[in-house]
Amino acid sequence: MVGWIAGILLVLATLLLLGWLVARFCLEGPDLSEFDGPAEDRPPPAGRRGPEYVAVLRFMEQTSAAVLAAPRRKRLATARRLLDAGMAGATPTAEDLGVRIVAARAGDVSAEWVIAPGADPDWRLLYLHGGSFVMGSPRSHRGLTAALSGAAGVSVLAIDYRLMPERSRRAGIADCRAAYRWILSNGPAGAAAASRVFVAGDSAGGNLALTLIAWARDEGLRQADAALAISPVTDMTFSSPSLRGNRPSDPMLRRALQPLLRLPRPVMLWLLWIGNRINPQSPLLSPIFGDLGGLPPILIHASQTEMLLDDARRYVNKARAAGSSARIETWPDMFHAWHVFAQVLPEAEEAIGSIGRFLAECGRLPLASSVPPQDTPGPKWQ
């Protein structure tokens, strides 16, 4: 009996050791600490927390409470419904936002055009919404896409990519790729070549946007003229120091990420691999681990107090080291992806104005090349 128990314990110990070794050497990803440190291109604006900030914080607390009060099996559906409704309790209409909204099909992907008065139909921005890859939609981000269309004078195509857990992470990635191919030759009025194309996204959508521009480069497609990522997650192995250092100051992400970050690192990496069915260090999930050379101009916005701050800084520093044009602008005392509250927060309006100037600046540059760099082959995209 003693020998039988000892044998079982030996097998378990061997399995645990193998699991740790796989996590350490196959899932963890290379050390990124050389890309730590500030990368900001301008001094951040003065911090302030006005009544608008308090109102948004109260809204987030009420939303979180409503989700937790729902039966466990209905919590995701409740979160999706509340996110789509926003602070006003109902998805804003075109009249509310002063824009034109046109339903579209980007290939097989459901989408909507958001067009502010005076927006150029041939200057197009593909917008990929955030929501932790499990929620969000063009409706939840309509206030932001409307503000971007107005600030940059672009026609915004917001897509309803497939979400987890009903569909795989690969399905959402495939939808983004299909929409990018489509927007190159289709505008709000029908088939027409784009004169300028931009890619943007927030949080999970920022991850998808950065992954998408590297894929387009490696596919030899016409590159975007610029890319924008708002509070993106760039490292799905979750190695950034700010994930823990900024946890006390991030009222939005600490609730969502705390259960995962409490786990032993090997267990967390295995769960991420199983949940996404992709190695967490793959550039499909973690764009920072891919080849960052030969990319279009990139602007990243992040809050100095959010948990994903170092994801943004590390990505920008590594992209610059690879020879790409990348810049980061940070704001103090802001929420993760505060731009979503474009109709509420003055800081969101300020940040969107900066984005408008960046896109206008990039739009004046020569057309982006459609030929990927020959000296730095990109990763194999699956």
Short mmCIF file of C-alpha atoms in Angstrom, two decimals:
data_model
loop_
_atom_site.label_atom_id
_atom_site.label_comp_id
_atom_site.label_asym_id
_atom_site.label_seq_id
_atom_site.Cartn_x
_atom_site.Cartn_y
_atom_site.Cartn_z
CA MET A 1 0.00 0.00 0.00
CA VAL A 2 2.80 2.39 0.94
CA GLY A 3 4.55 1.67 -2.33
CA TRP A 4 1.34 2.30 -4.30
CA ILE A 5 0.85 5.69 -2.63
CA ALA A 6 4.49 6.57 -3.19
CA GLY A 7 4.10 5.71 -6.88
CA ILE A 8 1.07 7.98 -7.24
CA LEU A 9 2.90 10.81 -5.49
CA LEU A 10 5.89 10.33 -7.79
CA VAL A 11 3.67 10.49 -10.88
CA LEU A 12 1.94 13.63 -9.59
CA ALA A 13 5.27 15.27 -8.80
CA THR A 14 6.53 14.41 -12.28
CA LEU A 15 3.42 15.87 -13.91
CA LEU A 16 3.70 19.04 -11.85
CA LEU A 17 7.34 19.41 -12.81
CA LEU A 18 6.56 18.87 -16.49
CA GLY A 19 3.73 21.40 -16.27
CA TRP A 20 6.05 23.96 -14.70
CA LEU A 21 8.75 23.34 -17.32
CA VAL A 22 6.30 23.77 -20.20
CA ALA A 23 4.94 26.97 -18.67
CA ARG A 24 8.42 28.34 -17.99
CA PHE A 25 10.04 27.57 -21.34
CA CYS A 26 7.15 27.34 -23.82
CA LEU A 27 4.39 29.66 -22.57
CA GLU A 28 6.08 32.43 -20.60
CA GLY A 29 7.73 34.34 -23.44
CA PRO A 30 11.08 36.16 -23.54
CA ASP A 31 12.08 38.70 -20.91
CA LEU A 32 10.87 42.19 -21.85
CA SER A 33 12.43 44.15 -19.00
CA GLU A 34 14.89 45.85 -21.37
CA PHE A 35 11.92 47.76 -22.78
CA ASP A 36 10.76 49.07 -19.41
CA GLY A 37 10.88 52.75 -18.62
CA PRO A 38 9.09 55.90 -19.73
CA ALA A 39 8.50 56.39 -23.44
CA GLU A 40 6.19 59.40 -23.43
CA ASP A 41 6.55 61.87 -26.28
CA ARG A 42 5.11 64.86 -24.46
CA PRO A 43 4.58 65.90 -20.85
CA PRO A 44 1.26 64.53 -19.61
CA PRO A 45 -1.49 67.04 -18.94
CA ALA A 46 -2.15 68.15 -15.40
CA GLY A 47 -4.07 65.57 -13.41
CA ARG A 48 -7.55 66.33 -12.20
CA ARG A 49 -10.52 64.41 -10.95
CA GLY A 50 -13.58 66.53 -11.54
CA PRO A 51 -17.25 65.70 -11.04
CA GLU A 52 -17.30 63.90 -14.40
CA TYR A 53 -14.71 61.43 -13.12
CA VAL A 54 -16.80 60.81 -10.01
CA ALA A 55 -19.90 60.22 -12.15
CA VAL A 56 -18.08 57.65 -14.31
CA LEU A 57 -16.65 55.91 -11.24
CA ARG A 58 -20.15 55.68 -9.74
CA PHE A 59 -21.46 54.26 -13.01
CA MET A 60 -18.76 51.58 -13.08
CA GLU A 61 -19.49 50.62 -9.47
CA GLN A 62 -23.21 50.37 -10.17
CA THR A 63 -22.59 48.31 -13.31
CA SER A 64 -20.28 45.92 -11.44
CA ALA A 65 -22.84 45.52 -8.67
CA ALA A 66 -25.60 44.79 -11.18
CA VAL A 67 -23.50 42.12 -12.88
CA LEU A 68 -22.58 40.44 -9.59
CA ALA A 69 -26.24 40.50 -8.49
CA ALA A 70 -27.28 38.50 -11.56
CA PRO A 71 -27.31 34.68 -11.45
CA ARG A 72 -23.87 33.36 -12.33
CA ARG A 73 -25.01 31.86 -15.64
CA LYS A 74 -26.49 35.23 -16.68
CA ARG A 75 -23.63 37.52 -15.64
CA LEU A 76 -21.94 37.71 -19.03
CA ALA A 77 -25.23 38.47 -20.78
CA THR A 78 -25.95 41.14 -18.16
CA ALA A 79 -22.51 42.70 -18.61
CA ARG A 80 -22.94 42.76 -22.38
CA ARG A 81 -26.34 44.40 -22.14
CA LEU A 82 -25.17 47.06 -19.68
CA LEU A 83 -22.04 47.83 -21.71
CA ASP A 84 -24.09 48.31 -24.86
CA ALA A 85 -26.48 50.64 -23.04
CA GLY A 86 -23.76 52.82 -21.49
CA MET A 87 -24.19 55.55 -18.91
CA ALA A 88 -27.42 56.82 -20.42
CA GLY A 89 -29.08 53.42 -20.08
CA ALA A 90 -29.80 53.20 -23.81
CA THR A 91 -27.54 52.92 -26.85
CA PRO A 92 -27.12 56.44 -28.28
CA THR A 93 -28.82 57.02 -31.63
CA ALA A 94 -27.40 58.80 -34.66
CA GLU A 95 -29.49 61.84 -33.73
CA ASP A 96 -28.09 61.83 -30.20
CA LEU A 97 -24.54 61.88 -31.56
CA GLY A 98 -25.03 64.10 -34.61
CA VAL A 99 -23.72 61.47 -37.02
CA ARG A 100 -25.02 59.18 -39.73
CA ILE A 101 -25.02 55.45 -39.01
CA VAL A 102 -25.18 53.00 -41.89
CA ALA A 103 -25.47 49.24 -41.37
CA ALA A 104 -22.89 47.27 -43.35
CA ARG A 105 -21.50 43.82 -44.03
CA ALA A 106 -17.71 43.76 -44.18
CA GLY A 107 -17.58 40.51 -46.08
CA ASP A 108 -19.36 38.16 -43.69
CA VAL A 109 -18.84 40.43 -40.67
CA SER A 110 -21.66 42.56 -39.32
CA ALA A 111 -20.62 46.20 -38.97
CA GLU A 112 -21.77 49.80 -39.05
CA TRP A 113 -20.40 52.95 -40.63
CA VAL A 114 -20.32 55.96 -38.31
CA ILE A 115 -20.02 59.16 -40.33
CA ALA A 116 -19.79 62.65 -38.86
CA PRO A 117 -20.77 65.69 -40.97
CA GLY A 118 -17.99 66.44 -43.41
CA ALA A 119 -16.23 63.08 -42.97
CA ASP A 120 -14.42 61.90 -46.09
CA PRO A 121 -15.83 58.58 -47.37
CA ASP A 122 -12.41 57.67 -48.77
CA TRP A 123 -10.57 58.27 -45.48
CA ARG A 124 -11.57 55.16 -43.55
CA LEU A 125 -10.89 53.96 -40.04
CA LEU A 126 -11.49 50.33 -39.06
CA TYR A 127 -12.47 50.31 -35.38
CA LEU A 128 -12.13 47.22 -33.19
CA HIS A 129 -13.98 47.57 -29.91
CA GLY A 130 -12.74 46.50 -26.49
CA GLY A 131 -14.46 44.31 -23.93
CA SER A 132 -11.98 41.60 -22.85
CA PHE A 133 -12.75 39.61 -26.02
CA VAL A 134 -16.06 38.51 -24.46
CA MET A 135 -18.27 41.60 -24.70
CA GLY A 136 -18.64 44.93 -26.47
CA SER A 137 -20.02 45.79 -29.88
CA PRO A 138 -20.29 48.71 -32.31
CA ARG A 139 -23.22 49.87 -30.15
CA SER A 140 -21.22 49.96 -26.92
CA HIS A 141 -18.55 52.14 -28.56
CA ARG A 142 -20.79 54.32 -30.70
CA GLY A 143 -20.03 57.45 -28.70
CA LEU A 144 -16.30 56.93 -29.22
CA THR A 145 -16.53 56.09 -32.92
CA ALA A 146 -18.73 59.13 -33.48
CA ALA A 147 -16.18 61.34 -31.71
CA LEU A 148 -13.31 59.86 -33.75
CA SER A 149 -15.16 60.43 -37.01
CA GLY A 150 -15.72 64.06 -36.12
CA ALA A 151 -12.23 64.73 -34.80
CA ALA A 152 -10.37 63.10 -37.69
CA GLY A 153 -12.84 63.66 -40.53
CA VAL A 154 -12.88 59.93 -41.29
CA SER A 155 -15.62 57.43 -41.97
CA VAL A 156 -15.43 54.83 -39.19
CA LEU A 157 -16.28 51.19 -39.77
CA ALA A 158 -16.98 49.52 -36.42
CA ILE A 159 -17.23 45.75 -36.71
CA ASP A 160 -19.11 43.22 -34.60
CA TYR A 161 -16.40 40.56 -34.50
CA ARG A 162 -17.21 37.19 -32.96
CA LEU A 163 -16.75 36.96 -29.20
CA MET A 164 -15.57 34.36 -26.76
CA PRO A 165 -16.63 32.04 -25.22
CA GLU A 166 -19.28 31.19 -27.82
CA ARG A 167 -16.67 31.44 -30.56
CA SER A 168 -12.93 30.99 -30.50
CA ARG A 169 -10.31 33.73 -30.28
CA ARG A 170 -9.24 32.77 -33.80
CA ALA A 171 -12.75 33.51 -35.08
CA GLY A 172 -12.56 37.10 -33.83
CA ILE A 173 -9.10 37.50 -35.35
CA ALA A 174 -10.38 36.15 -38.67
CA ASP A 175 -13.24 38.69 -38.64
CA CYS A 176 -10.78 41.57 -38.15
CA ARG A 177 -8.67 40.36 -41.06
CA ALA A 178 -11.70 39.98 -43.32
CA ALA A 179 -12.90 43.49 -42.43
CA TYR A 180 -9.46 44.96 -43.17
CA ARG A 181 -9.40 43.40 -46.62
CA TRP A 182 -12.94 44.67 -47.22
CA ILE A 183 -12.39 48.27 -46.12
CA LEU A 184 -9.50 48.69 -48.55
CA SER A 185 -11.94 48.61 -51.46
CA ASN A 186 -15.34 49.42 -49.92
CA GLY A 187 -16.65 52.62 -48.39
CA PRO A 188 -19.94 53.94 -47.02
CA ALA A 189 -21.39 54.39 -50.51
CA GLY A 190 -20.24 51.07 -51.93
CA ALA A 191 -17.22 49.67 -53.74
CA ALA A 192 -14.47 52.30 -53.97
CA ALA A 193 -10.77 52.26 -53.22
CA ALA A 194 -9.70 53.97 -50.00
CA SER A 195 -7.35 56.92 -50.25
CA ARG A 196 -6.37 56.58 -46.58
CA VAL A 197 -6.91 53.64 -44.20
CA PHE A 198 -6.43 53.67 -40.44
CA VAL A 199 -6.82 50.93 -37.82
CA ALA A 200 -7.81 51.59 -34.23
CA GLY A 201 -9.04 49.83 -31.12
CA ASP A 202 -9.23 50.03 -27.35
CA SER A 203 -8.14 47.48 -24.75
CA ALA A 204 -8.83 44.06 -26.34
CA GLY A 205 -9.52 45.92 -29.58
CA GLY A 206 -6.13 47.62 -29.27
CA ASN A 207 -4.56 44.17 -29.06
CA LEU A 208 -6.44 43.14 -32.21
CA ALA A 209 -5.42 46.34 -34.02
CA LEU A 210 -1.71 45.86 -33.30
CA THR A 211 -1.91 42.21 -34.29
CA LEU A 212 -3.75 43.15 -37.49
CA ILE A 213 -1.19 45.65 -38.81
CA ALA A 214 1.62 43.11 -38.42
CA TRP A 215 -0.44 40.49 -40.23
CA ALA A 216 -1.22 42.91 -43.09
CA ARG A 217 2.50 43.64 -43.45
CA ASP A 218 3.38 39.96 -43.61
CA GLU A 219 0.57 39.23 -46.06
CA GLY A 220 1.88 41.92 -48.43
CA LEU A 221 -1.39 43.86 -48.27
CA ARG A 222 -1.52 47.61 -48.46
CA GLN A 223 -0.52 48.75 -45.02
CA ALA A 224 -2.61 51.05 -42.90
CA ASP A 225 -1.51 54.68 -43.01
CA ALA A 226 -1.50 54.72 -39.21
CA ALA A 227 -2.66 52.68 -36.24
CA LEU A 228 -4.12 53.77 -32.92
CA ALA A 229 -4.28 51.64 -29.78
CA ILE A 230 -6.03 52.88 -26.64
CA SER A 231 -4.95 51.12 -23.43
CA PRO A 232 -4.02 47.97 -25.35
CA VAL A 233 -3.10 44.62 -23.88
CA THR A 234 0.05 43.72 -25.78
CA ASP A 235 1.37 40.86 -23.62
CA MET A 236 -1.06 38.04 -22.88
CA THR A 237 1.52 36.36 -20.65
CA PHE A 238 0.79 39.23 -18.24
CA SER A 239 4.40 40.00 -17.34
CA SER A 240 4.20 43.82 -17.22
CA PRO A 241 5.19 45.31 -13.83
CA SER A 242 2.26 47.74 -13.81
CA LEU A 243 -0.22 44.84 -13.71
CA ARG A 244 0.61 44.58 -10.04
CA GLY A 245 2.10 47.99 -9.34
CA ASN A 246 -0.97 49.87 -10.57
CA ARG A 247 -3.59 47.46 -9.27
CA PRO A 248 -4.59 49.72 -6.34
CA SER A 249 -5.12 52.70 -8.68
CA ASP A 250 -7.07 50.96 -11.47
CA PRO A 251 -10.77 50.79 -10.54
CA MET A 252 -11.76 49.09 -13.79
CA LEU A 253 -9.25 46.30 -14.45
CA ARG A 254 -8.39 45.25 -10.91
CA ARG A 255 -11.78 43.56 -10.51
CA ALA A 256 -11.48 41.74 -13.83
CA LEU A 257 -7.84 40.65 -13.59
CA GLN A 258 -7.43 40.07 -9.86
CA PRO A 259 -8.63 36.42 -9.85
CA LEU A 260 -6.23 35.55 -12.68
CA LEU A 261 -3.22 37.38 -11.26
CA ARG A 262 -3.64 35.70 -7.88
CA LEU A 263 -2.90 32.31 -9.42
CA PRO A 264 0.61 30.87 -9.53
CA ARG A 265 2.15 32.00 -12.82
CA PRO A 266 2.42 28.51 -14.39
CA VAL A 267 -1.27 27.85 -13.62
CA MET A 268 -2.26 31.21 -15.11
CA LEU A 269 -0.31 30.54 -18.32
CA TRP A 270 -1.84 27.07 -18.71
CA LEU A 271 -5.34 28.49 -18.24
CA LEU A 272 -4.66 31.19 -20.83
CA TRP A 273 -3.43 28.57 -23.29
CA ILE A 274 -6.45 26.35 -22.69
CA GLY A 275 -8.95 29.21 -22.78
CA ASN A 276 -7.63 30.76 -26.00
CA ARG A 277 -6.37 27.53 -27.58
CA ILE A 278 -3.30 29.52 -28.61
CA ASN A 279 0.07 29.79 -26.89
CA PRO A 280 -0.06 33.04 -24.87
CA GLN A 281 3.34 34.15 -26.19
CA SER A 282 2.24 33.75 -29.82
CA PRO A 283 2.07 37.08 -31.70
CA LEU A 284 -1.56 36.14 -32.44
CA LEU A 285 -2.29 36.87 -28.77
CA SER A 286 0.69 38.99 -27.73
CA PRO A 287 1.71 41.40 -30.49
CA ILE A 288 4.73 42.51 -28.48
CA PHE A 289 6.39 39.14 -29.10
CA GLY A 290 6.16 39.53 -32.88
CA ASP A 291 8.37 41.36 -35.35
CA LEU A 292 7.68 45.07 -34.80
CA GLY A 293 9.73 46.36 -37.71
CA GLY A 294 8.23 47.86 -40.86
CA LEU A 295 4.94 48.85 -39.25
CA PRO A 296 2.90 51.97 -40.04
CA PRO A 297 3.03 54.95 -37.63
CA ILE A 298 1.52 53.96 -34.29
CA LEU A 299 0.01 56.09 -31.53
CA ILE A 300 -0.78 54.53 -28.15
CA HIS A 301 -2.73 56.21 -25.37
CA ALA A 302 -2.65 54.92 -21.79
CA SER A 303 -3.39 56.10 -18.29
CA GLN A 304 -0.47 56.46 -15.90
CA THR A 305 -2.54 54.74 -13.22
CA GLU A 306 -3.90 51.78 -15.19
CA MET A 307 -2.64 48.22 -14.98
CA LEU A 308 -1.80 48.02 -18.70
CA LEU A 309 0.51 51.06 -18.68
CA ASP A 310 3.67 48.99 -19.09
CA ASP A 311 2.08 46.91 -21.85
CA ALA A 312 1.88 50.17 -23.80
CA ARG A 313 5.33 51.46 -22.86
CA ARG A 314 7.07 48.19 -23.58
CA TYR A 315 5.39 47.88 -26.98
CA VAL A 316 6.39 51.42 -28.00
CA ASN A 317 9.98 50.99 -26.83
CA LYS A 318 10.34 47.67 -28.65
CA ALA A 319 8.72 49.03 -31.84
CA ARG A 320 11.14 51.98 -31.83
CA ALA A 321 14.08 49.63 -31.33
CA ALA A 322 12.87 47.71 -34.40
CA GLY A 323 12.81 50.90 -36.47
CA SER A 324 9.07 51.59 -36.54
CA SER A 325 7.54 54.99 -35.82
CA ALA A 326 5.71 54.65 -32.51
CA ARG A 327 4.67 57.18 -29.92
CA ILE A 328 2.87 57.06 -26.60
CA GLU A 329 0.85 59.69 -24.78
CA THR A 330 -0.26 59.16 -21.19
CA TRP A 331 -2.77 60.84 -18.91
CA PRO A 332 -2.68 60.88 -15.10
CA ASP A 333 -5.60 59.83 -12.91
CA MET A 334 -7.67 58.33 -15.70
CA PHE A 335 -9.58 55.12 -16.15
CA HIS A 336 -8.49 52.33 -18.44
CA ALA A 337 -9.72 53.23 -21.98
CA TRP A 338 -11.33 56.46 -20.73
CA HIS A 339 -11.98 57.50 -24.34
CA VAL A 340 -15.14 55.37 -24.24
CA PHE A 341 -16.69 58.13 -22.10
CA ALA A 342 -16.24 60.65 -24.90
CA GLN A 343 -19.52 62.44 -24.19
CA VAL A 344 -18.79 62.73 -20.45
CA LEU A 345 -15.10 63.22 -19.61
CA PRO A 346 -13.19 66.36 -20.67
CA GLU A 347 -10.03 64.23 -20.68
CA ALA A 348 -11.61 61.92 -23.25
CA GLU A 349 -12.39 64.89 -25.47
CA GLU A 350 -8.80 66.10 -25.08
CA ALA A 351 -7.39 62.67 -25.97
CA ILE A 352 -9.63 62.31 -29.01
CA GLY A 353 -8.48 65.72 -30.22
CA SER A 354 -4.90 64.45 -30.03
CA ILE A 355 -5.89 61.39 -32.06
CA GLY A 356 -7.50 63.59 -34.69
CA ARG A 357 -4.29 65.58 -35.09
CA PHE A 358 -2.21 62.39 -35.30
CA LEU A 359 -4.39 60.89 -38.04
CA ALA A 360 -4.41 64.15 -39.99
CA GLU A 361 -0.61 64.29 -39.75
CA CYS A 362 -0.27 60.70 -40.96
CA GLY A 363 -2.79 61.31 -43.73
CA ARG A 364 -0.49 63.95 -45.21
CA LEU A 365 2.36 61.42 -45.53
CA PRO A 366 2.93 59.48 -48.78
CA LEU A 367 0.70 56.44 -49.23
CA ALA A 368 1.71 53.46 -47.11
CA SER A 369 3.72 50.82 -48.91
CA SER A 370 2.08 47.50 -49.67
CA VAL A 371 5.41 45.65 -49.72
CA PRO A 372 6.60 44.14 -46.43
CA PRO A 373 10.23 44.73 -45.42
CA GLN A 374 12.57 42.14 -46.92
CA ASP A 375 15.33 42.23 -44.31
CA THR A 376 13.20 41.36 -41.28
CA PRO A 377 10.87 38.46 -42.05
CA GLY A 378 7.79 38.44 -39.88
CA PRO A 379 6.45 35.57 -37.81
CA LYS A 380 4.40 32.80 -39.35
CA TRP A 381 0.77 33.74 -38.84
CA GLN A 382 -1.54 30.85 -38.19
#
